[in-house]
Coordinates of C-alpha atoms and ligand atoms in Angstrom, one line a residue:
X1 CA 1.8 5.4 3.0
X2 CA 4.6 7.9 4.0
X3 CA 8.0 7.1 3.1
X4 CA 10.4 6.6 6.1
X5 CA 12.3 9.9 7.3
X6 CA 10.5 11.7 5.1
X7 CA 9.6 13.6 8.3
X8 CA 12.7 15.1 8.9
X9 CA 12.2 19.3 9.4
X10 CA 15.5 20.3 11.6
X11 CA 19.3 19.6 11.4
X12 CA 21.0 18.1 13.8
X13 CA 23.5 20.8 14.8
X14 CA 26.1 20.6 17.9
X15 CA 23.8 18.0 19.7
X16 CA 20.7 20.2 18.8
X17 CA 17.9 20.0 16.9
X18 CA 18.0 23.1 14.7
X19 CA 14.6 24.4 12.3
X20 CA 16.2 25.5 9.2
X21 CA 16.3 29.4 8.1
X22 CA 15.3 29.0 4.7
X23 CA 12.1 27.2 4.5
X24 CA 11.4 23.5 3.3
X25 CA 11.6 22.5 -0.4
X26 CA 9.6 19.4 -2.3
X27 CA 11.6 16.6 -2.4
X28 CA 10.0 14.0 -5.5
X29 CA 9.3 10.7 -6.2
X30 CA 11.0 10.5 -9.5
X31 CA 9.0 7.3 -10.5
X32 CA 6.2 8.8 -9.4
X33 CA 6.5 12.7 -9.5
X34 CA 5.1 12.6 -6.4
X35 CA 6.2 14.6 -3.5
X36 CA 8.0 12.5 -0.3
X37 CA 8.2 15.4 2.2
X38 CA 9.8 18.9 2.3
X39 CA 13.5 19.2 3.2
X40 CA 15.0 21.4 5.6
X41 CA 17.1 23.7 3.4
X42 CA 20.2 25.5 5.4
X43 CA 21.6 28.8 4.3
X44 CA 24.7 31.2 5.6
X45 CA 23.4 30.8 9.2
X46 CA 23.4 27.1 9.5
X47 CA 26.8 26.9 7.6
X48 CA 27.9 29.3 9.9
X49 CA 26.6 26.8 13.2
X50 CA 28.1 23.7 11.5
X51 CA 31.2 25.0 11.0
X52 CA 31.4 26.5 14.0
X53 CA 30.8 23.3 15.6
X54 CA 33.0 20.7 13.6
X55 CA 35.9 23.3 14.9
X56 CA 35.3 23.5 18.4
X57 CA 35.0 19.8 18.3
X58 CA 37.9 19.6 16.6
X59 CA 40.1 22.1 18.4
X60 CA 39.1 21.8 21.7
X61 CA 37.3 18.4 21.4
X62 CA 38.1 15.0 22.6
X63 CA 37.9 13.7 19.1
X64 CA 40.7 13.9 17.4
X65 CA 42.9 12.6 20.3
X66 CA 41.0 9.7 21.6
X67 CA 42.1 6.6 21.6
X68 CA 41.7 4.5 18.1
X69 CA 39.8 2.2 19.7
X70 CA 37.4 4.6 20.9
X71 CA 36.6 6.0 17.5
X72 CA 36.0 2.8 16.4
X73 CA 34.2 1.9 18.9
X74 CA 32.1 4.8 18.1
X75 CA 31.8 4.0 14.3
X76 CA 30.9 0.4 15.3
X77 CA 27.9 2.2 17.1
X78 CA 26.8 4.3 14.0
X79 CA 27.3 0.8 12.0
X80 CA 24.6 -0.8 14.0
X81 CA 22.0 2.0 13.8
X82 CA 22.6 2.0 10.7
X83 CA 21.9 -1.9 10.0
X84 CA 19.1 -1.8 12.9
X85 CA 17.2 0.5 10.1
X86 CA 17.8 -1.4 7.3
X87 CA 14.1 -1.9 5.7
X88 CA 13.4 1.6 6.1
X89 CA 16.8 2.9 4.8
X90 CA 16.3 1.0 1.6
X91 CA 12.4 2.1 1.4
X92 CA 13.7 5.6 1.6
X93 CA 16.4 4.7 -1.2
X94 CA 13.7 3.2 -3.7
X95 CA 11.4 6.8 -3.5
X96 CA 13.7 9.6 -2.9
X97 CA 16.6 7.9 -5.4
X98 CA 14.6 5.5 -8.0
X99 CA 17.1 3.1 -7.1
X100 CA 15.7 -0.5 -8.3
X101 CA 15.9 -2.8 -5.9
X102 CA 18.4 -5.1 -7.2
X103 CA 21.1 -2.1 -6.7
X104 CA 20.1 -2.4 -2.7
X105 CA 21.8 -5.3 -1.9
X106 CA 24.9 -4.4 -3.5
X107 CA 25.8 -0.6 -3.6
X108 CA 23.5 1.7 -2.7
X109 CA 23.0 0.3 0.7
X110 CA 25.0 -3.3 1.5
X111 CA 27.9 -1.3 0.3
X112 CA 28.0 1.5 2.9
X113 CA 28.0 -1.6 5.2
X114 CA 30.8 -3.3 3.3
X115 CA 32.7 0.2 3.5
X116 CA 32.3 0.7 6.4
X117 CA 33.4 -3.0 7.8
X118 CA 36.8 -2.6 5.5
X119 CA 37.8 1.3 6.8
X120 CA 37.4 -0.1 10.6
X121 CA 40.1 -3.1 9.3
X122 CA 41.9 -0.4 8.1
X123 CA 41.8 1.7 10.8
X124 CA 43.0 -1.3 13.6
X125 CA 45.8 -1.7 11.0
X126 CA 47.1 2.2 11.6
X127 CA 50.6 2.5 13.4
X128 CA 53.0 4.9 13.6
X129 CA 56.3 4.1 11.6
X130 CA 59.7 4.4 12.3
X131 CA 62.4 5.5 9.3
X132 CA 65.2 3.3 8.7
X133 CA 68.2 4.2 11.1
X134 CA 70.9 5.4 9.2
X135 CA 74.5 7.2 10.2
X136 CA 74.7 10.6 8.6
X137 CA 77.5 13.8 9.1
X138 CA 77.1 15.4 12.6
X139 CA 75.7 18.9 11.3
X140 CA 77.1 20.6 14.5
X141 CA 80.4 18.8 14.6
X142 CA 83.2 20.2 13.2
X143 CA 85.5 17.5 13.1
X144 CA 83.4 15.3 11.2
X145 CA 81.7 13.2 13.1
X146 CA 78.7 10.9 12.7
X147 CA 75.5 10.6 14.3
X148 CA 73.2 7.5 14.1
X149 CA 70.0 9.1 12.7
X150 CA 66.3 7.6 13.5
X151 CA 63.0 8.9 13.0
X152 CA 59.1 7.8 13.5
X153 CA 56.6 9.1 11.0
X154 CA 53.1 9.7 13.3
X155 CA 49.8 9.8 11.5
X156 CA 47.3 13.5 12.1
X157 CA 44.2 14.2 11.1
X158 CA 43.3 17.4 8.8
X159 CA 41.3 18.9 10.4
X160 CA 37.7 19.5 9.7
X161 CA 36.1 17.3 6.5
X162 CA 33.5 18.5 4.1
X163 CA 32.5 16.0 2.3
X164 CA 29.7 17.0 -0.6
X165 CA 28.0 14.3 -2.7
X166 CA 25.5 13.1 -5.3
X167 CA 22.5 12.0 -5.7
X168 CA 23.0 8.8 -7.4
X169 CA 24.0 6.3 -4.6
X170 CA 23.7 8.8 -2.0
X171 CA 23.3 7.0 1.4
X172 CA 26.6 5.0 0.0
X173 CA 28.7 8.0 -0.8
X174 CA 27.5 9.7 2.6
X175 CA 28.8 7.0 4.6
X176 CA 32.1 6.7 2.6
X177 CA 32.8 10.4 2.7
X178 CA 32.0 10.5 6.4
X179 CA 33.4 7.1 8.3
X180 CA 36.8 7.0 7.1
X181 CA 37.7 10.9 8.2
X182 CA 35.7 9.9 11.7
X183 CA 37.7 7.5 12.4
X184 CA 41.1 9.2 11.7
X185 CA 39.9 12.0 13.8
X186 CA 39.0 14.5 11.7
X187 CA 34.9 16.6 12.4
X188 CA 33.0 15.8 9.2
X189 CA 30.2 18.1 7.9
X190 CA 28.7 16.4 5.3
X191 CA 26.2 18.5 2.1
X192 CA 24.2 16.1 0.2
X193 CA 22.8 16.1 -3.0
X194 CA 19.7 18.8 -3.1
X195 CA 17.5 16.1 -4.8
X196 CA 18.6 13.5 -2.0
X197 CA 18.4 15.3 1.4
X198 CA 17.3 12.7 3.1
X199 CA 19.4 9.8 2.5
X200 CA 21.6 12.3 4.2
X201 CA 19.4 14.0 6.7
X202 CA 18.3 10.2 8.4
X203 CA 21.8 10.1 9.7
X204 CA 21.1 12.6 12.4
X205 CA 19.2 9.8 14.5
X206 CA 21.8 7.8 14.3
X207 CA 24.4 10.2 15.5
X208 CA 22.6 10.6 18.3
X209 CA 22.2 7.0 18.9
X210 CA 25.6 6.4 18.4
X211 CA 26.6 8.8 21.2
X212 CA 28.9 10.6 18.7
X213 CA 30.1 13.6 20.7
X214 CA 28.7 16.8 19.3
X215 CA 30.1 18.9 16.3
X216 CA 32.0 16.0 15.2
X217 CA 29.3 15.1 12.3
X218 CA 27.1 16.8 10.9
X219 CA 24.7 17.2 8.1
X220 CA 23.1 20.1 6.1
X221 CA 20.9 20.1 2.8
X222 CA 21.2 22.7 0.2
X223 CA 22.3 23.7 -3.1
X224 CA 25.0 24.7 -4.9
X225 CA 25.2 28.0 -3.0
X226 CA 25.6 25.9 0.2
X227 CA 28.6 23.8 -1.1
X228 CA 30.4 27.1 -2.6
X229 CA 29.7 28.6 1.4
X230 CA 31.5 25.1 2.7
X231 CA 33.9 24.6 0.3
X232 CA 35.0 28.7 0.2
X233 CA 35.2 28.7 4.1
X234 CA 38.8 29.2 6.1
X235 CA 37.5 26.6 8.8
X236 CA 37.5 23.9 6.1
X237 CA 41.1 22.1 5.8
X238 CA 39.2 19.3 3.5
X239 CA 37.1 19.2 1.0
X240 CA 35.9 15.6 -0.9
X241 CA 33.5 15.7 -3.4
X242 CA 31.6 12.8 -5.7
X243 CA 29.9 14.4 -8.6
X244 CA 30.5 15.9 -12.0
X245 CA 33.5 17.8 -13.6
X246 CA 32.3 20.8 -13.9
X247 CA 31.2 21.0 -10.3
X248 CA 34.3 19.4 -9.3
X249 CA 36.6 22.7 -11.3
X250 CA 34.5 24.7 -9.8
X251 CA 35.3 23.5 -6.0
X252 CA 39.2 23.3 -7.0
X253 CA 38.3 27.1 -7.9
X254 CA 36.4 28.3 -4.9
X255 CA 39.1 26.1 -2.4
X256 CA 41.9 28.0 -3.8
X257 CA 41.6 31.2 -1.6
X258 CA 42.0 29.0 1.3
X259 CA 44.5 26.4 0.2
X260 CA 42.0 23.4 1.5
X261 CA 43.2 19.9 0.3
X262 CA 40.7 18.7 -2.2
X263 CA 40.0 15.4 -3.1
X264 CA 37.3 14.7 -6.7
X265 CA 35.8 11.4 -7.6
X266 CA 33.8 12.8 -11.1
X267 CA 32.7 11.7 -13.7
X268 CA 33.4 9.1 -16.9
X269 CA 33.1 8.0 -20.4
X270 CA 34.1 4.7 -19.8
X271 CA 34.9 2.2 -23.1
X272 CA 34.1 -1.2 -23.3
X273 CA 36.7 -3.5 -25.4
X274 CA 35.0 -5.9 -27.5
X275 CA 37.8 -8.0 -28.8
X276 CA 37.1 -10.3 -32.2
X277 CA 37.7 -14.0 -29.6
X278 CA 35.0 -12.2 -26.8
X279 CA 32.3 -14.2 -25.5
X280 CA 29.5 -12.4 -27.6
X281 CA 26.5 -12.9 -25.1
X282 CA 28.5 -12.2 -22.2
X283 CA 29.7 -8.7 -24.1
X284 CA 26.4 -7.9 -25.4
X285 CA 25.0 -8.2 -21.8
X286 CA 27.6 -6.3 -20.0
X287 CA 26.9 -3.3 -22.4
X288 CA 23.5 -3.6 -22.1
X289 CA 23.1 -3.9 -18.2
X290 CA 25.5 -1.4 -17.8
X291 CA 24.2 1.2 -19.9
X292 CA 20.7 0.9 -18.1
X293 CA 21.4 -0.1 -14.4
X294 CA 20.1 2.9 -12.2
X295 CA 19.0 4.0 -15.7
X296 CA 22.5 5.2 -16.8
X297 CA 23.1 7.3 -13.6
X298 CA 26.4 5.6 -12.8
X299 CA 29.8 7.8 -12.7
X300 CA 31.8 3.8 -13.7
X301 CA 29.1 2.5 -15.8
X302 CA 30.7 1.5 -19.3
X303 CA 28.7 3.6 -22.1
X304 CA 30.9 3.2 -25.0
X305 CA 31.5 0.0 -26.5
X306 CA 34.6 -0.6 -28.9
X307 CA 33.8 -3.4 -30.9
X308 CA 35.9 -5.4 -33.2
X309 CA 34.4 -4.9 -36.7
X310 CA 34.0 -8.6 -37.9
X311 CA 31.7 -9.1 -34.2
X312 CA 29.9 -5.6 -34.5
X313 CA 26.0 -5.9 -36.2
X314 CA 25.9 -9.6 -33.9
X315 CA 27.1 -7.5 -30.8
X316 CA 24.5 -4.7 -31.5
X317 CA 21.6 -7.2 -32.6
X318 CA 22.3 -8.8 -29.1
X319 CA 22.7 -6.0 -27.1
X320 CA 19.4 -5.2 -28.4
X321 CA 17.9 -7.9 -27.3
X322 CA 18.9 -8.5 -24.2
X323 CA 17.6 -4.8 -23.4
X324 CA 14.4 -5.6 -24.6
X325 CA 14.5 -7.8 -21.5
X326 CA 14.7 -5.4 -19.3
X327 CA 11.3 -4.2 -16.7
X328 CA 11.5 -0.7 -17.0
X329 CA 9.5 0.9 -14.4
X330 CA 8.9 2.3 -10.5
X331 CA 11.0 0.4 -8.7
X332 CA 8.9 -0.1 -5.6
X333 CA 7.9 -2.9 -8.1
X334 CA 11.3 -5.4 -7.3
X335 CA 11.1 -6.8 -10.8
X336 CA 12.1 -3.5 -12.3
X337 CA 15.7 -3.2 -13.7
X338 CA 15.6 -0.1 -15.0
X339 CA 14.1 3.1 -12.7
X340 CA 13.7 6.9 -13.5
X341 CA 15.9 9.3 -14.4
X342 CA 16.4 12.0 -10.6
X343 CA 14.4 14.9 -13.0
X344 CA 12.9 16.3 -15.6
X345 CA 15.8 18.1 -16.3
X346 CA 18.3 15.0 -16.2
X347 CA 15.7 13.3 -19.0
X348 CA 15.7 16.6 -20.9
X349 CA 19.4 16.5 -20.7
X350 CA 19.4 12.3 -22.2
X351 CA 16.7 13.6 -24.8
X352 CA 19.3 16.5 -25.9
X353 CA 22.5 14.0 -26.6
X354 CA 19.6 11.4 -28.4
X355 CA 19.3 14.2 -30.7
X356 CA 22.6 15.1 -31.3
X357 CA 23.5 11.5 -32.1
X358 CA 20.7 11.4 -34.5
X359 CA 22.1 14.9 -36.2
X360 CA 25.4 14.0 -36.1
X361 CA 23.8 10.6 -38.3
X362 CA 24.4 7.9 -35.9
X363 CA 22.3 4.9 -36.2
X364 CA 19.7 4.5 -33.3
X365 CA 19.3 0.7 -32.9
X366 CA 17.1 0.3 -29.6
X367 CA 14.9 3.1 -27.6
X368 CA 15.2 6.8 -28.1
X369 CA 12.3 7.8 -26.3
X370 CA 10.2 8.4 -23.0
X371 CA 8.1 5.5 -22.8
X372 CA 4.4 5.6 -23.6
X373 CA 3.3 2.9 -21.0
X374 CA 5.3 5.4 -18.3
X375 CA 3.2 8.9 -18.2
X376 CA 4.7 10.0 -14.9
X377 CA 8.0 9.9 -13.5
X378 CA 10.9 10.8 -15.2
X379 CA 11.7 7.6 -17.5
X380 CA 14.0 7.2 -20.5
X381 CA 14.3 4.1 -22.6
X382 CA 17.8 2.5 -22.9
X383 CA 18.8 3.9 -25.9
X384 CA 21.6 2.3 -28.3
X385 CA 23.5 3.9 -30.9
X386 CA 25.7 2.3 -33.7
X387 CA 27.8 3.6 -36.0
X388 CA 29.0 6.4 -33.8
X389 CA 31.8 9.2 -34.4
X390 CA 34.5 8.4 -31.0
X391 CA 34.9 12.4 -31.4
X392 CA 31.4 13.3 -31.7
X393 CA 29.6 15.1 -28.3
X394 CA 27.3 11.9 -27.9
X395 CA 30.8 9.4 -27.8
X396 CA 32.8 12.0 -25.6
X397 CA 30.7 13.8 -23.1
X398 CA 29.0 12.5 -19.6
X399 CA 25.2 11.6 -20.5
X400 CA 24.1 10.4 -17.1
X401 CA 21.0 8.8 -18.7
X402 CA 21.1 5.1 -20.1
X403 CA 22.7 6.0 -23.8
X404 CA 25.1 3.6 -25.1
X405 CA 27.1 4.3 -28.2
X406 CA 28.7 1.5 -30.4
X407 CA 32.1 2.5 -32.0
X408 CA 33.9 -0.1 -34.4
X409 CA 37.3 -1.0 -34.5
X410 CA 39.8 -3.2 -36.4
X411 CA 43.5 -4.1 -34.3
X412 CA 44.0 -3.8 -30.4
X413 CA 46.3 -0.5 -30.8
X414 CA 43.3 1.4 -32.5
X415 CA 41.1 0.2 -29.8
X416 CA 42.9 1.6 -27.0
X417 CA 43.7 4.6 -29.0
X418 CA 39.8 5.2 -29.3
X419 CA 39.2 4.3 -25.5
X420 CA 42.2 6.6 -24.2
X421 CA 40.8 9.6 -26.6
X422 CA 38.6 10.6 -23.7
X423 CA 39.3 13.6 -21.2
X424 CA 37.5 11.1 -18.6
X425 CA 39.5 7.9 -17.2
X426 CA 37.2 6.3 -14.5
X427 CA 36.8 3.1 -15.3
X428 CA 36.9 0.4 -18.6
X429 CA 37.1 -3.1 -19.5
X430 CA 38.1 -5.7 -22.0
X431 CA 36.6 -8.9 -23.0
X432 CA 38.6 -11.6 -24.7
X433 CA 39.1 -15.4 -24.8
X434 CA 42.7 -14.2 -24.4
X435 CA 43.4 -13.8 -21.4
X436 CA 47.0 -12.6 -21.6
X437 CA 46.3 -9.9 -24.2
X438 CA 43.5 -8.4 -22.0
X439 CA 45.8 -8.1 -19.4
X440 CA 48.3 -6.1 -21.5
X441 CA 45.4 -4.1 -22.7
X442 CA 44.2 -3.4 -19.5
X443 CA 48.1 -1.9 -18.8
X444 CA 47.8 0.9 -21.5
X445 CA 44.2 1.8 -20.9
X446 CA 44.5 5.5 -19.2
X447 CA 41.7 4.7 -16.4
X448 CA 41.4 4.1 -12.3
X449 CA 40.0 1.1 -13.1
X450 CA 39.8 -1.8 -15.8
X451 CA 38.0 -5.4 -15.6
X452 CA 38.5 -8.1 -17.4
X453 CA 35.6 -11.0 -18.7
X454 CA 33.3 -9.3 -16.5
X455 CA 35.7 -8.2 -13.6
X456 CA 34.7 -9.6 -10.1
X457 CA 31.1 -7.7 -11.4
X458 CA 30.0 -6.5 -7.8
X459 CA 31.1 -3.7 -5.5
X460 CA 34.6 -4.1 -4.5
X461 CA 35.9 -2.4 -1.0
X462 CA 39.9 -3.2 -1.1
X463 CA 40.2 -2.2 -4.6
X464 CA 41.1 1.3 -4.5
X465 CA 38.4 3.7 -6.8
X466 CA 39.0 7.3 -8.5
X467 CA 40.0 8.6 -11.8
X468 CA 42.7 9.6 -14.2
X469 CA 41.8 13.1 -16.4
X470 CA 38.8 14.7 -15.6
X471 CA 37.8 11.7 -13.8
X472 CA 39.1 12.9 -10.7
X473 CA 42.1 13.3 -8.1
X474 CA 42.5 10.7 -5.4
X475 CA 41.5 7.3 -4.3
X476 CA 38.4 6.3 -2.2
X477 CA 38.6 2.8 -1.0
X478 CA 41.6 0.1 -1.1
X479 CA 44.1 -0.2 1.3
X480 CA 45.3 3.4 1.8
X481 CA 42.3 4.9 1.8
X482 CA 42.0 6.5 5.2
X483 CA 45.8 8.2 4.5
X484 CA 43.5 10.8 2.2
X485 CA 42.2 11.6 5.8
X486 CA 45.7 11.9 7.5
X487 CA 48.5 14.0 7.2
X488 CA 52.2 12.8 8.0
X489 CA 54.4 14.0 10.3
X490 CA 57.7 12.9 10.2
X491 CA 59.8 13.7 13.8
X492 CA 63.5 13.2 13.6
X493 CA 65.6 12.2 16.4
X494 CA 69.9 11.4 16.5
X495 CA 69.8 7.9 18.7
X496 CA 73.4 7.9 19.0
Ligands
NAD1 P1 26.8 17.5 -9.4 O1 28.2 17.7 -9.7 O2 25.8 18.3 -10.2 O3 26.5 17.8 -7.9 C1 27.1 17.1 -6.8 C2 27.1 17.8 -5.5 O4 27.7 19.1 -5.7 C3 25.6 18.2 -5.1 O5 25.6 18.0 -3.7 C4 25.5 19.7 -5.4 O6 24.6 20.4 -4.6 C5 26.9 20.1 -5.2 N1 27.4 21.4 -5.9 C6 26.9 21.8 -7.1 N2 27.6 23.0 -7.4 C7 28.5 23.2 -6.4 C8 29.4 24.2 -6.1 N3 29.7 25.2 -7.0 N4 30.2 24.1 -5.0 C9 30.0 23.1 -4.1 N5 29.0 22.2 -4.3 C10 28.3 22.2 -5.4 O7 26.6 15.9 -9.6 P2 25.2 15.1 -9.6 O8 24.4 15.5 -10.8 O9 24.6 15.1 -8.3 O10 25.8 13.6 -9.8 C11 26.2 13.1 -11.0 C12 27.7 13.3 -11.2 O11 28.4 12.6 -10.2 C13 28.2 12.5 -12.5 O12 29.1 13.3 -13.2 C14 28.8 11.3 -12.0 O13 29.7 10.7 -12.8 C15 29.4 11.8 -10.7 N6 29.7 10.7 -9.8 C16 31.0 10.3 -9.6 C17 31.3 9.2 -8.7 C18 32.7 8.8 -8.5 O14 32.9 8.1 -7.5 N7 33.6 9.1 -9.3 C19 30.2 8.5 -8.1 C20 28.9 9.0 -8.3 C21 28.7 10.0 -9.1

């Protein structure tokens, strides 16, 4: 049976179907290793067209001066495409992503819908301001005289968006890269992961359905050569990226020449706080559903667990077995927890740090290995480590695969020393009967994000997300989320 939008061969360029220039590539099943379909992959010439296009709409377009309640209008359109192909969005999800089904219903695909819902409250909200009125010196008279000074401060959009993206919940992160700079009136090309074209790619349907005028979003598949084209180009006056570091210096380097704003979401290291008074099952749990959910290929997942040293051989026996739980497996089977890693390369990449941990003499307490019963796709079994070294490689560096290391601790101040010794600062938590001292805990830890006991544990619109450190720069989400879309302009008037 073919897998929904699978199909897709051309690009949806300024209201046209476009065939691409450089060929189709194999898109995989990584539960499977099977291939899905071949993606259209775009090159110079379709970057070129896009570009093109998102700048006429935006310069000579209707766009960017329409009426909010047109845009939304609009967006509420796309919305409903969107939820009118719900079943086959999510089929797509499960093959091209390995996303287990359980992730469906909240991120990777009731989220966009949630996001969605919350930028469109947002946007109604969106007014002009005036400054307070205040009496200041008369610049052009002499004799000293005031004037009763007044301003309004008027919201524009940039310009035209990029917005590149990962592979990990992309249909998600293509949805919240793309409505919020819609509806603030900016074009939007949008470059998704190579390894996920087509949680991108299905949107063209639905731009056409939604009777969004043409140029004002697009979408292209390629590489990394195809973001450094986007991201390099004069026409751009926005870049926003989700995806690692390193790729995330690099577009800060290759945006430079053309002094493009640019907004990261990257990666994390992020440390859970296992105070002495924590609910022990409740901990152990956490760590282990968070080091396996979408099989550790989660940029906020917690993957390094500070543990008070009188709790730490019960917390790793039970994180242990609460792992051993888990359904690992192809998720078009809805009992699986924990899917595939995207590649080959991404497992190679988990099997590398496992290593390292065991030469740097860490103790390996659950996993470590590909799974017999699993001889295709790319699995990984959750793997925990004890006993680990917060400076080693394996405690400090992005594994994007479900590791978990255990580090022990012995007073609050060391633990939020260990969790702050991190170049990453996504995300963390604490867990402790003591409510108070979490809180103050939470204060000091240097991260976007900290929950408490568990946090509200589900996908969170009005709670703005983005990183300290190499975490990132900017906010997605939360209430002044679309003002990363919008520039100020403040016009000053005398009223008297
Ligand atoms: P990646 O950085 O390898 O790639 C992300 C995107 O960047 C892809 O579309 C890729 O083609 C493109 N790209 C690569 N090199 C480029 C270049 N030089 N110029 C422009 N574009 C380029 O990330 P990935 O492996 O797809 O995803 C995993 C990473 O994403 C992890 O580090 C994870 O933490 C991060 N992530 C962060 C968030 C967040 O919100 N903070 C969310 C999800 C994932």
């Amino acid at each position: 049976m073919s897998v929904p939008y699978t199909d897709i061969k051309s690009f949806l360029i300024d209201g046209e179907w476009v065939l691409p220039t450089q060929g189709y590539e194999p898109i995989l099943n990584p539960a499977t290793e099977e291939v899905i379909g071949e993606a259209p992959l775009a090159g110079r010439t379709e970057v070129e067209m896009v570009l093109a296009a998102a700048r006429q709409a935006f310069d000579q377009g209707p766009w960017p001066g329409l009426p909010m309640a047109e845009r939304i209008a609009a967006v509420k359109r796309l919305r409903a495409a969107i939820l009118a192909r719900e079943v086959r969005i999510k089929a797509l999800l499960i093959a091209e992503v390995g996303a287990a089904q359980l992730l469906l219903n909240s991120a990777q695909f009731n989220g966009a819908i949630e996001a969605i819902d919350y930028a469109i409250s947002l946007a109604e909200k969106l007014e002009p301001y005036g400054t307070p009125i205040e009496l200041k010196p008369n610049p052009f008279d002499s004799a000293g005289g005031e004037i009763l000074a007044a301003g309004m401060v008027v919201h524009e959009p940039y310009g035209v968006v990029v917005g590149i993206t990962p592979y990990n919940y992309p249909f998600l992160l293509n949805v919240v890269k793309a409505v919020p700079a819609l509806l603030t009136g900016n074009t939007v090309v949008i470059k998704p992961s190579q390894f996920t074209p087509f949680s991108g790619l299905l949107l063209g349907e639905m731009i056409v359905e939604a009777g969004l005028p043409h140029g004002v979003l697009s979408v292209i598949n390629g590489g990394p050569e195809v973001g450094a084209m986007l991201t390099e180009d004069p026409r751009v006056d926005l870049v926003t990226f989700t995806g690692s570091d390193k790729v995330g210096q690099a577009i800060l380097r290759q945006s430079a020449g053309t002094l493009k704003k640019v907004h990261l979401e990257l990666g994390g290291k992020s440390a859970l706080i296992v105070r002495q008074d924590a609910d022990l099952l409740k901990a152990a749990a956490t760590a282990a559903f968070s080091m396996s959910l979408h099989a550790g290929q989660g940029c906020a997942l917690l993957t390094r667990y500070l543990v008070h040293n009188s709790i730490r051989p019960a917390f790793v026996e039970t994180v242990k077995a609460v792992l051993g739980q888990f359904k690992l497996g192809n998720p078009a089977d809805p009992s699986v927890v924990v899917g595939p890693l995207i590649r080959e390369s991404a497992r190679q990449k988990t099997e590398q740090f496992v290593q390292m941990g065991l030469d740097a003499g860490a103790c390996l307490v659950a996993g470590g290995r590909r799974p017999a019963f699993l001889p295709r796709g790319f699995f990984h079994e959750p793997t925990l480590f004890d006993n680990v070294d917060n400076s080693s490689t394996l405690a400090q560096e992005e594994v994007f695969g479900p590791v978990g290391v255990v580090i022990g601790f012995d007073s609050d101040d060391e633990a939020i020393r260990l969790a702050n010794d991190s170049k990453f600062g996504l995300s963390g938590a604490v867990m402790s009967a003591d409510r108070a001292t979490a809180y103050r805990m939470a204060l000091k830890l240097r991260t976007g994000g900290v929950s408490i006991n568990g946090g509200t544990g589900d996908f969170f619109v009005k709670a703005p997300f983005g990183g300290f450190k190499h975490s990132g720069i900017g906010r997605e989400l939360g209430k002044d989320w679309l003002n990363e879309f919008l520039l100020e302009k403040s016009i000053t008037y005398p009223i008297g």
